[in-house]
Amino acid sequence: MNLSKWNSFLFENNTTVKDTTVRPNDGTIIVPSGLSPDGAVLKEMGYEVDKELGAGKYGTVVKIIDQETRNQFACKIIMGSPLPDIQREVSNYKFLINNRDKIGIQKKYFPKVYYSEIKQYASAPNDFSSNPPVYNIGLIIMELLAPLPNRVKTDLLATGGMETGPRGRFDRRRVDFTKRDKRLFKNHTVIFDLAKSAVQGSQLLQNITPNNFNQIVDDVARSAVNRFLKGDYQDIDGEAYEALQFIVSEDWRKMLNSRQSQVLFLLTLAELHSYLYPKDGEPVVAFMNDTLIGNIYNQIFESYLRAYVRPVIPGTMDSGGSTRIMEPQDSSSLEQFPEADAFVRFMQEMKQIGIIGRDMHAGNFLMRPSDNEIVVVDLGLFKIQDIVQIPDNKETIPIYERKK
């Protein structure tokens, strides 16, 4: 039987038809025509959507208002993803609801989460479908937090030296590290590590100087840093001009946007060039040619850039999908960024008890206005072990089984 024709017949003959906007007994929420699924579900729960706060790969965050109390919250909405992805994210936040207070003082780095569940919704039956498909939507309601101040975002958490531009997550642009560098370059150990990382990063240089590679790295880095600290670089642009001809990137200065970072790179490059091509002498490597030296110098630049843009507070994004906590730019740099020290310890302590951060970058952090603490807000890709060991106040280690 063609049900759509039968429904049309009943309607035309004014026969009483069951109200299809009533919610079915199985708890599925019917989405009225003209209303978005998330808006319909939240309205059913007693909330109204105020505005969008942000969007990521797995969901959208909106500001919602309790219709009765007028209290404001943030709500993460996960829809359109496979059910296992929704379940993982909802489960992670549900774990936080059940165990946040057991983590002790470290709980301040996690948001206060009030609700984390999966709901079902469907369109109202119509002429085309008398039994519309049912979809899943994950809803996580948490405290409303504030965006990070620009200094915290760019100086401490700018993973990869990139930030999201005004047109959203596909608008990527370089971070201006000028303010960060004023503190970073005060630490002599950090400066040496940057210069050393650049020379060490050239695999080609290591291949052609296998016996004395480590000595070259130390000598070049120390010479560059000594000149940097003494201010002996009045004409460093002219001195490094010959070596710079081999750098492919034409906008390298924009990538190293503070003068301090540019000078240290130029000093490192100039010192290496003078080592490989000593004055009044033969090149260190007899078969050196323009192609080889060009490849080496571009490796030097890329290595220096990677070391330079690493965040002080480490992230966990890498190409191999590793769950390890990346090292800070340099442990000694935390002396210049004391606000990062506590956060690094927090990440390490969480890993020890079985809560492993993933996808940790500037976009996944906010700040709690009441205490100005940095808060991890996106737990979607966190790895929470099936059993998490949480120390209590008596210094024993009770084991809490993860809630299903």
mmCIF file of C-alpha atoms in Angstrom:
data_model
loop_
_atom_site.group_PDB
_atom_site.id
_atom_site.type_symbol
_atom_site.label_atom_id
_atom_site.label_comp_id
_atom_site.label_asym_id
_atom_site.label_seq_id
_atom_site.Cartn_x
_atom_site.Cartn_y
_atom_site.Cartn_z
ATOM 1 C CA MET A 1 0.000 0.000 0.000
ATOM 2 C CA ASN A 2 1.195 3.512 -0.809
ATOM 3 C CA LEU A 3 1.027 5.167 2.629
ATOM 4 C CA SER A 4 1.656 8.666 1.308
ATOM 5 C CA LYS A 5 -1.467 8.463 -0.885
ATOM 6 C CA TRP A 6 -3.449 7.033 2.039
ATOM 7 C CA ASN A 7 -2.355 9.917 4.292
ATOM 8 C CA SER A 8 -3.323 12.427 1.597
ATOM 9 C CA PHE A 9 -6.743 10.785 1.302
ATOM 10 C CA LEU A 10 -7.331 11.047 5.079
ATOM 11 C CA PHE A 11 -6.259 14.680 5.136
ATOM 12 C CA GLU A 12 -8.518 15.651 2.233
ATOM 13 C CA ASN A 13 -11.494 13.981 3.932
ATOM 14 C CA ASN A 14 -10.805 15.750 7.274
ATOM 15 C CA THR A 15 -10.347 12.421 9.019
ATOM 16 C CA THR A 16 -8.685 12.778 12.442
ATOM 17 C CA VAL A 17 -4.988 11.944 12.132
ATOM 18 C CA LYS A 18 -2.609 11.272 15.056
ATOM 19 C CA ASP A 19 -0.468 14.332 15.965
ATOM 20 C CA THR A 20 2.956 13.414 14.586
ATOM 21 C CA THR A 21 4.745 16.142 16.556
ATOM 22 C CA VAL A 22 4.242 14.253 19.799
ATOM 23 C CA ARG A 23 7.425 12.619 21.030
ATOM 24 C CA PRO A 24 7.382 8.826 20.609
ATOM 25 C CA ASN A 25 7.512 6.572 23.661
ATOM 26 C CA ASP A 26 11.112 5.504 22.921
ATOM 27 C CA GLY A 27 12.455 8.959 23.871
ATOM 28 C CA THR A 28 13.267 10.066 20.323
ATOM 29 C CA ILE A 29 12.800 13.817 19.967
ATOM 30 C CA ILE A 30 10.845 14.932 16.916
ATOM 31 C CA VAL A 31 12.337 17.953 15.138
ATOM 32 C CA PRO A 32 9.615 20.347 13.967
ATOM 33 C CA SER A 33 9.896 21.825 10.499
ATOM 34 C CA GLY A 34 12.066 24.950 10.431
ATOM 35 C CA LEU A 35 14.018 24.100 13.593
ATOM 36 C CA SER A 36 17.548 22.683 13.661
ATOM 37 C CA PRO A 37 18.034 19.259 15.318
ATOM 38 C CA ASP A 38 20.291 20.623 18.065
ATOM 39 C CA GLY A 39 17.921 23.530 18.705
ATOM 40 C CA ALA A 40 14.967 21.150 18.984
ATOM 41 C CA VAL A 41 16.754 18.794 21.364
ATOM 42 C CA LEU A 42 18.007 21.605 23.610
ATOM 43 C CA LYS A 43 14.550 23.212 23.643
ATOM 44 C CA GLU A 44 13.092 19.895 24.744
ATOM 45 C CA MET A 45 15.636 19.867 27.584
ATOM 46 C CA GLY A 46 14.695 23.379 28.700
ATOM 47 C CA TYR A 47 17.438 25.432 27.066
ATOM 48 C CA GLU A 48 17.557 28.083 24.388
ATOM 49 C CA VAL A 49 20.532 28.573 22.075
ATOM 50 C CA ASP A 50 22.104 32.014 22.323
ATOM 51 C CA LYS A 51 25.064 32.007 19.896
ATOM 52 C CA GLU A 52 27.877 29.881 18.503
ATOM 53 C CA LEU A 53 31.151 30.042 20.436
ATOM 54 C CA GLY A 54 33.369 27.868 18.270
ATOM 55 C CA ALA A 55 33.599 24.867 15.975
ATOM 56 C CA GLY A 56 36.037 21.995 15.607
ATOM 57 C CA LYS A 57 36.453 18.737 13.733
ATOM 58 C CA TYR A 58 34.066 16.771 15.923
ATOM 59 C CA GLY A 59 31.536 19.331 17.068
ATOM 60 C CA THR A 60 30.225 22.818 17.618
ATOM 61 C CA VAL A 61 30.145 24.744 20.896
ATOM 62 C CA VAL A 62 27.240 27.090 21.573
ATOM 63 C CA LYS A 63 26.210 29.305 24.440
ATOM 64 C CA ILE A 64 22.903 28.161 25.949
ATOM 65 C CA ILE A 65 20.554 29.694 28.536
ATOM 66 C CA ASP A 66 18.417 27.781 31.020
ATOM 67 C CA GLN A 67 14.859 28.882 30.243
ATOM 68 C CA GLU A 68 13.832 28.699 33.910
ATOM 69 C CA THR A 69 16.839 30.069 35.847
ATOM 70 C CA ARG A 70 18.433 32.124 32.992
ATOM 71 C CA ASN A 71 21.813 30.680 33.940
ATOM 72 C CA GLN A 72 24.283 30.500 31.076
ATOM 73 C CA PHE A 73 26.360 27.471 30.025
ATOM 74 C CA ALA A 74 28.461 26.220 27.145
ATOM 75 C CA CYS A 75 27.188 23.203 25.242
ATOM 76 C CA LYS A 76 29.263 21.051 22.924
ATOM 77 C CA ILE A 77 27.136 19.455 20.215
ATOM 78 C CA ILE A 78 28.412 16.389 18.376
ATOM 79 C CA MET A 79 26.253 15.322 15.457
ATOM 80 C CA GLY A 80 26.850 13.810 12.043
ATOM 81 C CA SER A 81 29.733 11.680 13.330
ATOM 82 C CA PRO A 82 29.774 7.865 13.587
ATOM 83 C CA LEU A 83 28.222 6.622 16.815
ATOM 84 C CA PRO A 84 31.558 5.276 18.236
ATOM 85 C CA ASP A 85 33.078 8.781 17.936
ATOM 86 C CA ILE A 86 30.104 10.340 19.728
ATOM 87 C CA GLN A 87 30.198 7.650 22.411
ATOM 88 C CA ARG A 88 33.933 8.157 23.027
ATOM 89 C CA GLU A 89 33.566 11.891 23.529
ATOM 90 C CA VAL A 90 30.456 11.636 25.700
ATOM 91 C CA SER A 91 32.132 8.903 27.763
ATOM 92 C CA ASN A 92 35.232 11.045 28.376
ATOM 93 C CA TYR A 93 33.177 13.937 29.704
ATOM 94 C CA LYS A 94 30.975 11.605 31.744
ATOM 95 C CA PHE A 95 34.143 10.260 33.351
ATOM 96 C CA LEU A 96 35.031 13.825 34.312
ATOM 97 C CA ILE A 97 31.586 14.326 35.888
ATOM 98 C CA ASN A 98 32.107 11.257 38.049
ATOM 99 C CA ASN A 99 35.774 11.792 38.948
ATOM 100 C CA ARG A 100 36.718 15.478 38.688
ATOM 101 C CA ASP A 101 36.672 16.052 42.446
ATOM 102 C CA LYS A 102 38.817 12.949 43.041
ATOM 103 C CA ILE A 103 41.719 14.379 41.032
ATOM 104 C CA GLY A 104 42.490 16.895 43.769
ATOM 105 C CA ILE A 105 44.052 20.273 43.053
ATOM 106 C CA GLN A 106 44.584 19.334 39.390
ATOM 107 C CA LYS A 107 40.827 19.500 38.801
ATOM 108 C CA LYS A 108 41.127 23.254 38.231
ATOM 109 C CA TYR A 109 42.610 22.505 34.800
ATOM 110 C CA PHE A 110 39.447 20.640 33.728
ATOM 111 C CA PRO A 111 36.058 22.278 33.115
ATOM 112 C CA LYS A 112 33.056 21.755 35.372
ATOM 113 C CA VAL A 113 30.845 19.436 33.341
ATOM 114 C CA TYR A 114 27.184 19.074 34.337
ATOM 115 C CA TYR A 115 25.727 16.831 31.655
ATOM 116 C CA SER A 116 27.074 14.427 29.033
ATOM 117 C CA GLU A 117 24.639 12.160 27.220
ATOM 118 C CA ILE A 118 23.552 10.922 23.794
ATOM 119 C CA LYS A 119 20.054 11.798 22.586
ATOM 120 C CA GLN A 120 18.100 10.538 19.569
ATOM 121 C CA TYR A 121 16.172 12.723 17.161
ATOM 122 C CA ALA A 122 14.176 12.310 13.958
ATOM 123 C CA SER A 123 12.160 14.429 11.565
ATOM 124 C CA ALA A 124 8.385 14.430 11.801
ATOM 125 C CA PRO A 125 6.662 11.845 9.543
ATOM 126 C CA ASN A 126 5.628 13.329 6.236
ATOM 127 C CA ASP A 127 4.291 12.390 2.834
ATOM 128 C CA PHE A 128 7.690 11.108 1.761
ATOM 129 C CA SER A 129 8.507 9.085 4.865
ATOM 130 C CA SER A 130 6.103 7.746 7.434
ATOM 131 C CA ASN A 131 8.989 6.445 9.548
ATOM 132 C CA PRO A 132 11.979 8.865 9.272
ATOM 133 C CA PRO A 133 15.399 7.592 10.339
ATOM 134 C CA VAL A 134 16.625 8.228 13.879
ATOM 135 C CA TYR A 135 19.963 10.013 14.416
ATOM 136 C CA ASN A 136 22.291 10.378 17.405
ATOM 137 C CA ILE A 137 23.457 13.631 18.911
ATOM 138 C CA GLY A 138 25.943 14.046 21.755
ATOM 139 C CA LEU A 139 25.377 16.892 24.198
ATOM 140 C CA ILE A 140 27.944 18.052 26.759
ATOM 141 C CA ILE A 141 26.938 20.942 29.016
ATOM 142 C CA MET A 142 29.698 22.637 30.975
ATOM 143 C CA GLU A 143 30.655 25.915 32.629
ATOM 144 C CA LEU A 144 30.945 28.961 30.431
ATOM 145 C CA LEU A 145 34.618 29.962 30.046
ATOM 146 C CA ALA A 146 36.420 32.874 28.409
ATOM 147 C CA PRO A 147 38.834 32.941 25.448
ATOM 148 C CA LEU A 148 42.527 32.892 26.236
ATOM 149 C CA PRO A 149 44.271 36.263 26.358
ATOM 150 C CA ASN A 150 46.326 36.741 23.215
ATOM 151 C CA ARG A 151 49.595 36.700 25.160
ATOM 152 C CA VAL A 152 48.843 33.294 26.674
ATOM 153 C CA LYS A 153 47.585 31.942 23.369
ATOM 154 C CA THR A 154 50.522 33.059 21.253
ATOM 155 C CA ASP A 155 53.358 32.983 23.763
ATOM 156 C CA LEU A 156 52.656 29.673 25.489
ATOM 157 C CA LEU A 157 50.316 27.540 23.383
ATOM 158 C CA ALA A 158 50.956 28.346 19.720
ATOM 159 C CA THR A 159 51.525 24.800 18.528
ATOM 160 C CA GLY A 160 53.393 24.816 15.237
ATOM 161 C CA GLY A 161 53.597 28.602 15.226
ATOM 162 C CA MET A 162 50.160 28.855 13.603
ATOM 163 C CA GLU A 163 46.845 30.281 14.760
ATOM 164 C CA THR A 164 43.307 30.338 13.406
ATOM 165 C CA GLY A 165 42.417 33.497 11.542
ATOM 166 C CA PRO A 166 39.091 35.394 11.498
ATOM 167 C CA ARG A 167 37.608 33.149 8.790
ATOM 168 C CA GLY A 168 37.717 30.020 10.918
ATOM 169 C CA ARG A 169 39.862 26.912 11.218
ATOM 170 C CA PHE A 170 40.783 26.889 7.515
ATOM 171 C CA ASP A 171 42.271 30.379 7.808
ATOM 172 C CA ARG A 172 45.718 29.599 9.211
ATOM 173 C CA ARG A 173 48.381 32.236 9.785
ATOM 174 C CA ARG A 174 51.738 32.608 11.499
ATOM 175 C CA VAL A 175 51.872 33.665 15.116
ATOM 176 C CA ASP A 176 53.710 36.872 15.997
ATOM 177 C CA PHE A 177 56.274 35.762 18.588
ATOM 178 C CA THR A 178 57.794 39.211 19.164
ATOM 179 C CA LYS A 179 56.520 39.502 22.751
ATOM 180 C CA ARG A 180 57.345 35.894 23.578
ATOM 181 C CA ASP A 181 60.907 36.330 22.319
ATOM 182 C CA LYS A 182 61.562 39.185 24.739
ATOM 183 C CA ARG A 183 61.367 36.617 27.513
ATOM 184 C CA LEU A 184 62.577 33.560 25.640
ATOM 185 C CA PHE A 185 65.857 35.081 24.489
ATOM 186 C CA LYS A 186 66.809 36.114 28.020
ATOM 187 C CA ASN A 187 67.744 32.501 28.723
ATOM 188 C CA HIS A 188 71.203 31.588 27.409
ATOM 189 C CA THR A 189 70.497 27.860 27.489
ATOM 190 C CA VAL A 190 67.463 28.299 25.263
ATOM 191 C CA ILE A 191 69.473 30.357 22.786
ATOM 192 C CA PHE A 192 72.146 27.683 22.591
ATOM 193 C CA ASP A 193 69.557 24.927 22.154
ATOM 194 C CA LEU A 194 67.947 26.804 19.253
ATOM 195 C CA ALA A 195 71.252 27.221 17.413
ATOM 196 C CA LYS A 196 72.282 23.643 18.172
ATOM 197 C CA SER A 197 68.925 22.224 17.036
ATOM 198 C CA ALA A 198 69.312 23.975 13.686
ATOM 199 C CA VAL A 199 72.693 22.399 12.892
ATOM 200 C CA GLN A 200 71.727 19.000 14.281
ATOM 201 C CA GLY A 201 68.652 18.944 12.047
ATOM 202 C CA SER A 202 70.634 18.610 8.818
ATOM 203 C CA GLN A 203 70.838 14.915 7.994
ATOM 204 C CA LEU A 204 72.883 15.724 4.893
ATOM 205 C CA LEU A 205 75.526 17.504 6.945
ATOM 206 C CA GLN A 206 75.714 14.534 9.266
ATOM 207 C CA ASN A 207 76.094 12.171 6.308
ATOM 208 C CA ILE A 208 79.053 14.031 4.809
ATOM 209 C CA THR A 209 80.805 14.671 8.156
ATOM 210 C CA PRO A 210 80.053 11.504 10.137
ATOM 211 C CA ASN A 211 83.244 11.477 12.215
ATOM 212 C CA ASN A 212 83.175 15.015 13.580
ATOM 213 C CA PHE A 213 79.498 15.957 13.231
ATOM 214 C CA ASN A 214 78.864 16.476 16.957
ATOM 215 C CA GLN A 215 81.940 18.673 17.226
ATOM 216 C CA ILE A 216 80.759 20.793 14.295
ATOM 217 C CA VAL A 217 77.362 21.196 15.946
ATOM 218 C CA ASP A 218 78.877 22.383 19.235
ATOM 219 C CA ASP A 219 81.481 24.672 17.650
ATOM 220 C CA VAL A 220 79.072 26.373 15.260
ATOM 221 C CA ALA A 221 76.344 26.789 17.906
ATOM 222 C CA ARG A 222 78.729 28.176 20.521
ATOM 223 C CA SER A 223 80.290 30.635 18.085
ATOM 224 C CA ALA A 224 76.870 31.856 16.981
ATOM 225 C CA VAL A 225 75.583 32.221 20.558
ATOM 226 C CA ASN A 226 78.730 33.997 21.772
ATOM 227 C CA ARG A 227 78.403 36.563 19.009
ATOM 228 C CA PHE A 228 74.690 36.917 19.734
ATOM 229 C CA LEU A 229 75.297 37.614 23.434
ATOM 230 C CA LYS A 230 78.149 40.041 22.742
ATOM 231 C CA GLY A 231 76.139 41.925 20.124
ATOM 232 C CA ASP A 232 78.795 41.144 17.510
ATOM 233 C CA TYR A 233 76.483 41.143 14.500
ATOM 234 C CA GLN A 234 76.389 44.709 13.193
ATOM 235 C CA ASP A 235 76.445 43.609 9.547
ATOM 236 C CA ILE A 236 75.086 40.090 9.927
ATOM 237 C CA ASP A 237 72.681 40.475 6.966
ATOM 238 C CA GLY A 238 75.591 41.282 4.657
ATOM 239 C CA GLU A 239 77.808 38.619 6.200
ATOM 240 C CA ALA A 240 75.188 35.930 5.706
ATOM 241 C CA TYR A 241 74.172 37.178 2.243
ATOM 242 C CA GLU A 242 76.104 34.521 0.330
ATOM 243 C CA ALA A 243 74.670 31.681 2.404
ATOM 244 C CA LEU A 244 71.141 33.120 2.175
ATOM 245 C CA GLN A 245 71.209 32.719 -1.600
ATOM 246 C CA PHE A 246 70.675 29.012 -1.034
ATOM 247 C CA ILE A 247 67.535 29.398 1.138
ATOM 248 C CA VAL A 248 64.490 28.514 -0.969
ATOM 249 C CA SER A 249 61.886 30.237 1.194
ATOM 250 C CA GLU A 250 61.530 33.868 0.131
ATOM 251 C CA ASP A 251 59.420 34.820 3.182
ATOM 252 C CA TRP A 252 61.657 33.277 5.833
ATOM 253 C CA ARG A 253 61.779 36.589 7.724
ATOM 254 C CA LYS A 254 58.003 36.485 8.190
ATOM 255 C CA MET A 255 58.312 33.026 9.708
ATOM 256 C CA LEU A 256 60.968 34.321 12.113
ATOM 257 C CA ASN A 257 59.177 37.566 12.768
ATOM 258 C CA SER A 258 61.208 38.988 15.674
ATOM 259 C CA ARG A 259 64.604 40.501 14.972
ATOM 260 C CA GLN A 260 66.192 38.419 17.734
ATOM 261 C CA SER A 261 65.106 35.164 16.110
ATOM 262 C CA GLN A 262 66.320 36.352 12.699
ATOM 263 C CA VAL A 263 69.718 37.399 14.042
ATOM 264 C CA LEU A 264 70.345 34.096 15.820
ATOM 265 C CA PHE A 265 69.450 32.166 12.664
ATOM 266 C CA LEU A 266 71.687 34.349 10.489
ATOM 267 C CA LEU A 267 74.575 33.986 12.943
ATOM 268 C CA THR A 268 74.179 30.195 12.954
ATOM 269 C CA LEU A 269 74.053 30.087 9.163
ATOM 270 C CA ALA A 270 77.028 32.443 8.781
ATOM 271 C CA GLU A 271 79.162 30.492 11.270
ATOM 272 C CA LEU A 272 78.386 27.199 9.533
ATOM 273 C CA HIS A 273 79.137 28.720 6.132
ATOM 274 C CA SER A 274 82.506 30.040 7.315
ATOM 275 C CA TYR A 275 83.301 26.599 8.713
ATOM 276 C CA LEU A 276 82.442 24.797 5.481
ATOM 277 C CA TYR A 277 84.145 27.465 3.321
ATOM 278 C CA PRO A 278 87.095 28.783 5.372
ATOM 279 C CA LYS A 279 88.797 31.956 4.152
ATOM 280 C CA ASP A 280 92.014 31.329 2.238
ATOM 281 C CA GLY A 281 91.353 27.594 2.314
ATOM 282 C CA GLU A 282 89.689 24.721 0.533
ATOM 283 C CA PRO A 283 86.080 23.687 1.298
ATOM 284 C CA VAL A 284 85.849 21.190 4.146
ATOM 285 C CA VAL A 285 84.123 18.720 1.817
ATOM 286 C CA ALA A 286 85.876 18.348 -1.518
ATOM 287 C CA PHE A 287 82.791 17.409 -3.549
ATOM 288 C CA MET A 288 80.592 20.213 -2.189
ATOM 289 C CA ASN A 289 78.408 21.791 -4.873
ATOM 290 C CA ASP A 290 75.591 24.323 -4.968
ATOM 291 C CA THR A 291 72.834 21.693 -4.895
ATOM 292 C CA LEU A 292 74.254 19.944 -1.847
ATOM 293 C CA ILE A 293 74.941 23.134 0.092
ATOM 294 C CA GLY A 294 71.482 24.440 -0.804
ATOM 295 C CA ASN A 295 69.840 21.326 0.592
ATOM 296 C CA ILE A 296 71.920 21.529 3.768
ATOM 297 C CA TYR A 297 71.093 25.188 4.388
ATOM 298 C CA ASN A 298 67.381 24.613 3.801
ATOM 299 C CA GLN A 299 67.484 21.766 6.309
ATOM 300 C CA ILE A 300 69.195 24.139 8.738
ATOM 301 C CA PHE A 301 66.410 26.687 8.298
ATOM 302 C CA GLU A 302 63.595 24.143 8.658
ATOM 303 C CA SER A 303 65.202 22.690 11.785
ATOM 304 C CA TYR A 304 65.652 26.113 13.344
ATOM 305 C CA LEU A 305 62.050 27.030 12.519
ATOM 306 C CA ARG A 306 60.669 23.829 14.094
ATOM 307 C CA ALA A 307 62.639 24.439 17.284
ATOM 308 C CA TYR A 308 61.687 28.105 17.366
ATOM 309 C CA VAL A 309 57.901 27.673 17.004
ATOM 310 C CA ARG A 310 57.534 24.892 19.563
ATOM 311 C CA PRO A 311 55.155 26.014 22.321
ATOM 312 C CA VAL A 312 56.470 26.490 25.824
ATOM 313 C CA ILE A 313 53.488 24.522 27.101
ATOM 314 C CA PRO A 314 53.781 21.291 25.089
ATOM 315 C CA GLY A 315 51.096 19.915 22.831
ATOM 316 C CA THR A 316 50.505 16.337 21.743
ATOM 317 C CA MET A 317 50.043 16.592 17.981
ATOM 318 C CA ASP A 318 52.528 14.692 15.843
ATOM 319 C CA SER A 319 52.423 12.865 12.529
ATOM 320 C CA GLY A 320 52.871 9.421 14.069
ATOM 321 C CA GLY A 321 49.786 9.661 16.238
ATOM 322 C CA SER A 322 51.883 9.173 19.345
ATOM 323 C CA THR A 323 50.256 9.698 22.738
ATOM 324 C CA ARG A 324 53.463 10.833 24.395
ATOM 325 C CA ILE A 325 53.623 14.245 25.986
ATOM 326 C CA MET A 326 55.918 16.390 23.879
ATOM 327 C CA GLU A 327 58.768 18.039 25.714
ATOM 328 C CA PRO A 328 58.585 21.780 26.405
ATOM 329 C CA GLN A 329 60.687 23.989 24.148
ATOM 330 C CA ASP A 330 63.407 23.602 26.746
ATOM 331 C CA SER A 331 63.021 22.888 30.443
ATOM 332 C CA SER A 332 65.142 25.920 31.231
ATOM 333 C CA SER A 333 62.797 28.208 29.279
ATOM 334 C CA LEU A 334 60.196 27.645 31.989
ATOM 335 C CA GLU A 335 62.294 29.948 34.169
ATOM 336 C CA GLN A 336 61.103 32.779 31.945
ATOM 337 C CA PHE A 337 57.522 31.436 31.803
ATOM 338 C CA PRO A 338 56.644 30.404 35.375
ATOM 339 C CA GLU A 339 52.923 30.277 34.505
ATOM 340 C CA ALA A 340 53.679 27.374 32.159
ATOM 341 C CA ASP A 341 55.546 25.311 34.728
ATOM 342 C CA ALA A 342 52.427 24.296 36.675
ATOM 343 C CA PHE A 343 50.610 23.336 33.502
ATOM 344 C CA VAL A 344 53.458 21.119 32.300
ATOM 345 C CA ARG A 345 53.470 19.329 35.647
ATOM 346 C CA PHE A 346 49.706 18.909 35.401
ATOM 347 C CA MET A 347 49.973 17.164 32.021
ATOM 348 C CA GLN A 348 52.700 14.869 33.304
ATOM 349 C CA GLU A 349 50.780 13.980 36.465
ATOM 350 C CA MET A 350 47.618 13.252 34.500
ATOM 351 C CA LYS A 351 49.552 10.888 32.252
ATOM 352 C CA GLN A 352 50.877 9.036 35.311
ATOM 353 C CA ILE A 353 47.392 8.288 36.635
ATOM 354 C CA GLY A 354 46.075 7.247 33.217
ATOM 355 C CA ILE A 355 44.605 10.399 31.632
ATOM 356 C CA ILE A 356 46.577 11.087 28.453
ATOM 357 C CA GLY A 357 46.068 14.342 26.571
ATOM 358 C CA ARG A 358 45.731 14.309 22.795
ATOM 359 C CA ASP A 359 45.198 17.072 20.247
ATOM 360 C CA MET A 360 46.413 19.649 22.767
ATOM 361 C CA HIS A 361 46.740 22.972 20.963
ATOM 362 C CA ALA A 362 45.760 26.574 21.553
ATOM 363 C CA GLY A 363 42.245 26.110 20.172
ATOM 364 C CA ASN A 364 41.431 23.528 22.833
ATOM 365 C CA PHE A 365 42.184 25.762 25.816
ATOM 366 C CA LEU A 366 40.108 28.468 27.477
ATOM 367 C CA MET A 367 40.477 30.479 30.675
ATOM 368 C CA ARG A 368 38.282 30.505 33.780
ATOM 369 C CA PRO A 369 37.550 34.182 34.538
ATOM 370 C CA SER A 370 37.123 33.590 38.292
ATOM 371 C CA ASP A 371 40.695 32.382 38.846
ATOM 372 C CA ASN A 372 42.460 33.029 35.487
ATOM 373 C CA GLU A 373 43.428 29.365 35.212
ATOM 374 C CA ILE A 374 44.048 27.761 31.831
ATOM 375 C CA VAL A 375 41.457 25.020 31.265
ATOM 376 C CA VAL A 376 41.543 22.061 28.845
ATOM 377 C CA VAL A 377 38.095 22.071 27.256
ATOM 378 C CA ASP A 378 38.289 19.521 24.444
ATOM 379 C CA LEU A 379 38.574 16.007 25.846
ATOM 380 C CA GLY A 380 37.230 14.324 22.716
ATOM 381 C CA LEU A 381 40.524 12.681 21.739
ATOM 382 C CA PHE A 382 41.826 12.158 25.267
ATOM 383 C CA LYS A 383 42.886 8.625 26.102
ATOM 384 C CA ILE A 384 41.372 7.754 29.471
ATOM 385 C CA GLN A 385 42.517 4.342 30.641
ATOM 386 C CA ASP A 386 39.852 1.825 31.627
ATOM 387 C CA ILE A 387 41.270 2.031 35.131
ATOM 388 C CA VAL A 388 42.560 5.359 36.392
ATOM 389 C CA GLN A 389 44.691 5.507 39.511
ATOM 390 C CA ILE A 390 43.870 8.593 41.538
ATOM 391 C CA PRO A 391 45.827 9.273 44.745
ATOM 392 C CA ASP A 392 43.668 10.331 47.701
ATOM 393 C CA ASN A 393 44.583 12.564 50.604
ATOM 394 C CA LYS A 394 45.993 9.609 52.580
ATOM 395 C CA GLU A 395 48.631 9.009 49.909
ATOM 396 C CA THR A 396 47.217 5.605 49.041
ATOM 397 C CA ILE A 397 46.217 4.773 45.464
ATOM 398 C CA PRO A 398 42.597 3.600 45.295
ATOM 399 C CA ILE A 399 41.492 2.432 41.856
ATOM 400 C CA TYR A 400 38.280 3.762 40.343
ATOM 401 C CA GLU A 401 36.814 1.765 37.503
ATOM 402 C CA ARG A 402 35.765 3.859 34.604
ATOM 403 C CA LYS A 403 32.013 4.344 34.302
ATOM 404 C CA LYS A 404 30.536 2.746 31.207
#
